Short mmCIF file of C-alpha atoms in Angstrom, two decimals:
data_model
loop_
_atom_site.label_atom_id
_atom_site.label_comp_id
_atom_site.label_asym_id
_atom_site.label_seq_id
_atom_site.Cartn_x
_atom_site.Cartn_y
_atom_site.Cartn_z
CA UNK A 9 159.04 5.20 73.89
CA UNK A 10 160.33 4.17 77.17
CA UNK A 11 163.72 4.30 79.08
CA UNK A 12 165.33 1.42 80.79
CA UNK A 13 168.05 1.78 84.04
CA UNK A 14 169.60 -0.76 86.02
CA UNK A 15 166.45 -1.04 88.21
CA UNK A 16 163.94 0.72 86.17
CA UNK A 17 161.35 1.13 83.31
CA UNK A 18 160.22 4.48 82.41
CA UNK A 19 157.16 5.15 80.12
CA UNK A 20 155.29 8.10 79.14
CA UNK A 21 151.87 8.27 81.34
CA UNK A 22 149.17 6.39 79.23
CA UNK A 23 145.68 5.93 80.68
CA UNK A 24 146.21 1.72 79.94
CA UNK A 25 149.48 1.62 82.14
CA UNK A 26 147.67 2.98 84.88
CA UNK A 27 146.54 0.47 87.91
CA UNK A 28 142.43 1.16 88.19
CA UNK A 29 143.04 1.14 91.79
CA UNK A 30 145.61 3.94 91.40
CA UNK A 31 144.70 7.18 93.45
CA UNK A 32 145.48 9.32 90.14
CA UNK A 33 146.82 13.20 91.77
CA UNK A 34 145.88 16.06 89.48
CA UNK A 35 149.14 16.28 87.85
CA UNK A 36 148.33 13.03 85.86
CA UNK A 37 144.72 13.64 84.96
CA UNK A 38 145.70 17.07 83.62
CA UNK A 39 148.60 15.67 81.64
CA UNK A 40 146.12 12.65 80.23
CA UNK A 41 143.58 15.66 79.22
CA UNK A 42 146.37 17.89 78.16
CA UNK A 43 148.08 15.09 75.68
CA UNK A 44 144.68 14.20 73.70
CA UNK A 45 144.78 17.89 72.71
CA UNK A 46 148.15 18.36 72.05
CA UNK A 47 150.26 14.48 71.28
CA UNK A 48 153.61 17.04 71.09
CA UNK A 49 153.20 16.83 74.82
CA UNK A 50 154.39 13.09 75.00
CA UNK A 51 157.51 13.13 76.98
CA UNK A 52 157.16 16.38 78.10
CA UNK A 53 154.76 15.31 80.68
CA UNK A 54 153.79 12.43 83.03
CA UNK A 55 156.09 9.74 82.95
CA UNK A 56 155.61 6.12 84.85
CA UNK A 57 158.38 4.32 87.26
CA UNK A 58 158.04 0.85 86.96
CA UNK A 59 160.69 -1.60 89.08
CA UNK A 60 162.49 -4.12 86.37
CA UNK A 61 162.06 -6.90 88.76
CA UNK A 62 158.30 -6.92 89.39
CA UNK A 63 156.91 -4.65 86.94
CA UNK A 64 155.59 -2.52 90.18
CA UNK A 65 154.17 1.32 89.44
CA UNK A 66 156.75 2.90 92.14
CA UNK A 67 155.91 6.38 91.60
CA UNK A 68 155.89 9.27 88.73
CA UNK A 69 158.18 11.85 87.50
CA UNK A 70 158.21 14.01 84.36
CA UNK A 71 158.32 17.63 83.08
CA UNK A 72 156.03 20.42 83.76
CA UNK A 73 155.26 21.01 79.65
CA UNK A 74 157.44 21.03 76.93
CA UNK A 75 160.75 23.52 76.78
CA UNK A 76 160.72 27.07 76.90
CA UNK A 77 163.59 28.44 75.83
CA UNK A 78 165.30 25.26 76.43
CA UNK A 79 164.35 25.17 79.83
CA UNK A 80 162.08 22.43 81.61
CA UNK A 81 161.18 21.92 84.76
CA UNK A 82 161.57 18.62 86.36
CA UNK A 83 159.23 16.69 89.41
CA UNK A 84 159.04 13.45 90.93
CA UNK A 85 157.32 11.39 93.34
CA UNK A 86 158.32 7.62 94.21
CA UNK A 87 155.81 5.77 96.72
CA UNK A 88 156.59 6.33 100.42
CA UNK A 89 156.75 2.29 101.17
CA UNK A 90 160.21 2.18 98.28
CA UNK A 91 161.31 5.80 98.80
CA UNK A 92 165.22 5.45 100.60
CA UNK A 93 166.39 3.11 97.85
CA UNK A 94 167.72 5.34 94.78
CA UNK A 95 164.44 5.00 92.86
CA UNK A 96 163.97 8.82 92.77
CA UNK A 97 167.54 9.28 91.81
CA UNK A 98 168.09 6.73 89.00
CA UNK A 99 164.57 7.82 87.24
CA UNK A 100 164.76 11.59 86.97
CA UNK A 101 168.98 10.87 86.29
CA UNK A 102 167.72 8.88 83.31
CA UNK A 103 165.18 11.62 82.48
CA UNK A 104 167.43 14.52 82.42
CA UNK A 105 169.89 12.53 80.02
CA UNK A 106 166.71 11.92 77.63
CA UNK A 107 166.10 15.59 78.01
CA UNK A 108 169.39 16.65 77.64
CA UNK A 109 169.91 14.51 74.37
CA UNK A 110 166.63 15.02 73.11
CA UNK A 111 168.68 18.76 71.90
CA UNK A 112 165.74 20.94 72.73
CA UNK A 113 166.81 20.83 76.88
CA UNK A 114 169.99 23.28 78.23
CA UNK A 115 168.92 23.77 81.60
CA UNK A 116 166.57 21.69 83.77
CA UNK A 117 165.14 23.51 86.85
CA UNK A 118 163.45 22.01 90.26
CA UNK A 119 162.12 23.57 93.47
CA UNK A 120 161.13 21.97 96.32
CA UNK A 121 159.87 22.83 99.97
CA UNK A 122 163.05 23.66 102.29
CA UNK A 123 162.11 20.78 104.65
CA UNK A 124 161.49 18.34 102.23
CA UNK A 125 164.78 16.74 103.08
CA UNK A 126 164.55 13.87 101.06
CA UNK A 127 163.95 15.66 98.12
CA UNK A 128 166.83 17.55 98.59
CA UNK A 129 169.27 14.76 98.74
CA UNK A 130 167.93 13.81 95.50
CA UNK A 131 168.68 16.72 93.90
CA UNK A 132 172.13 17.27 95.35
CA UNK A 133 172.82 13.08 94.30
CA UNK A 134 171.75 14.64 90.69
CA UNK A 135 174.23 17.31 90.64
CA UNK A 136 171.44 20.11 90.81
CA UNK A 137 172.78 23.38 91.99
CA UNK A 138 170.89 25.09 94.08
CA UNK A 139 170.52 28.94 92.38
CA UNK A 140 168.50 30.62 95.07
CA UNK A 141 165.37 30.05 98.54
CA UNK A 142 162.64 31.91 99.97
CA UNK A 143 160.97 31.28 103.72
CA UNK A 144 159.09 28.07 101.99
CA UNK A 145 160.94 26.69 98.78
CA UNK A 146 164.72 25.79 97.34
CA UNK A 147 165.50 26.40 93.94
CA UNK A 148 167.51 24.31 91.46
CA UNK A 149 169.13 23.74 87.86
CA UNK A 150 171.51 21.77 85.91
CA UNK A 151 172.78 22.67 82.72
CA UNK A 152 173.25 20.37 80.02
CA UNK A 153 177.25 20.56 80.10
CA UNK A 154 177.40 19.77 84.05
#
């Protein structure tokens, strides 16, 4: 399983695509655990950003479990030293349409810290609406007819 952009490869986090040298956050150790237990999981997790042109891990994206009421919540994190280029963008655009076609996503959700500004223009770029904020965070979704 994998999806393939203009720029990108995306695969599902496996432990053997994963540089040893890779500072691995919590999110993807959990998911790794998490996946052995459940294999359902696969896709509705961790997924890897690889460039096309160097086969360079750029960063991770993915869903926070599998849909609830065909809802899923979407995150993403590209690497600081490639962030500015449409990386973020172009992967979690070519995860939502997976999602979205997959037929058990309507509505994809995000939230993000209010001064998190980059994060925000990726999320208005993806046609996210933002539904409703707080002191700290910003709230989004996109339905699947948007």
């Amino acid at each position: 399983m994998e999806i393939v952009t203009n720029r990108l490869i995306i695969k599902p986090c496996e432990e053997e695509l994963l540089p040893v040298e890779m500072d691995r956050g919590p999110h993807v150790q959990h998911y790794l655990e998490e996946v052995e237990v459940d294999s359902d999981l696969k896709g509705w997790g961790v997924w890897l950003v690889f460039r096309k042109d160097d086969e360079q891990l750029i960063g991770d994206i993915g869903f926070k479990g599998k849909p609830e009421n065909g809802i899923v919540e979407v995150g993403y994190g590209i690497l600081k030293e490639v962030q500015g280029k449409g990386y973020a963008a172009e992967a979690v655009e070519a995860l939502l349409n997976w999602a979205f076609k997959s037929g058990e996503v309507q509505k994809v959700i995000a939230e993000c810290l209010k001064t998190n500004t980059a994060s925000i223009k990726v999320l208005e770029k993806l046609s996210m609406t933002k539904v409703e904020e707080d002191e700290l965070m910003m709230y989004w979704e996109r339905h699947i007819f948007h």
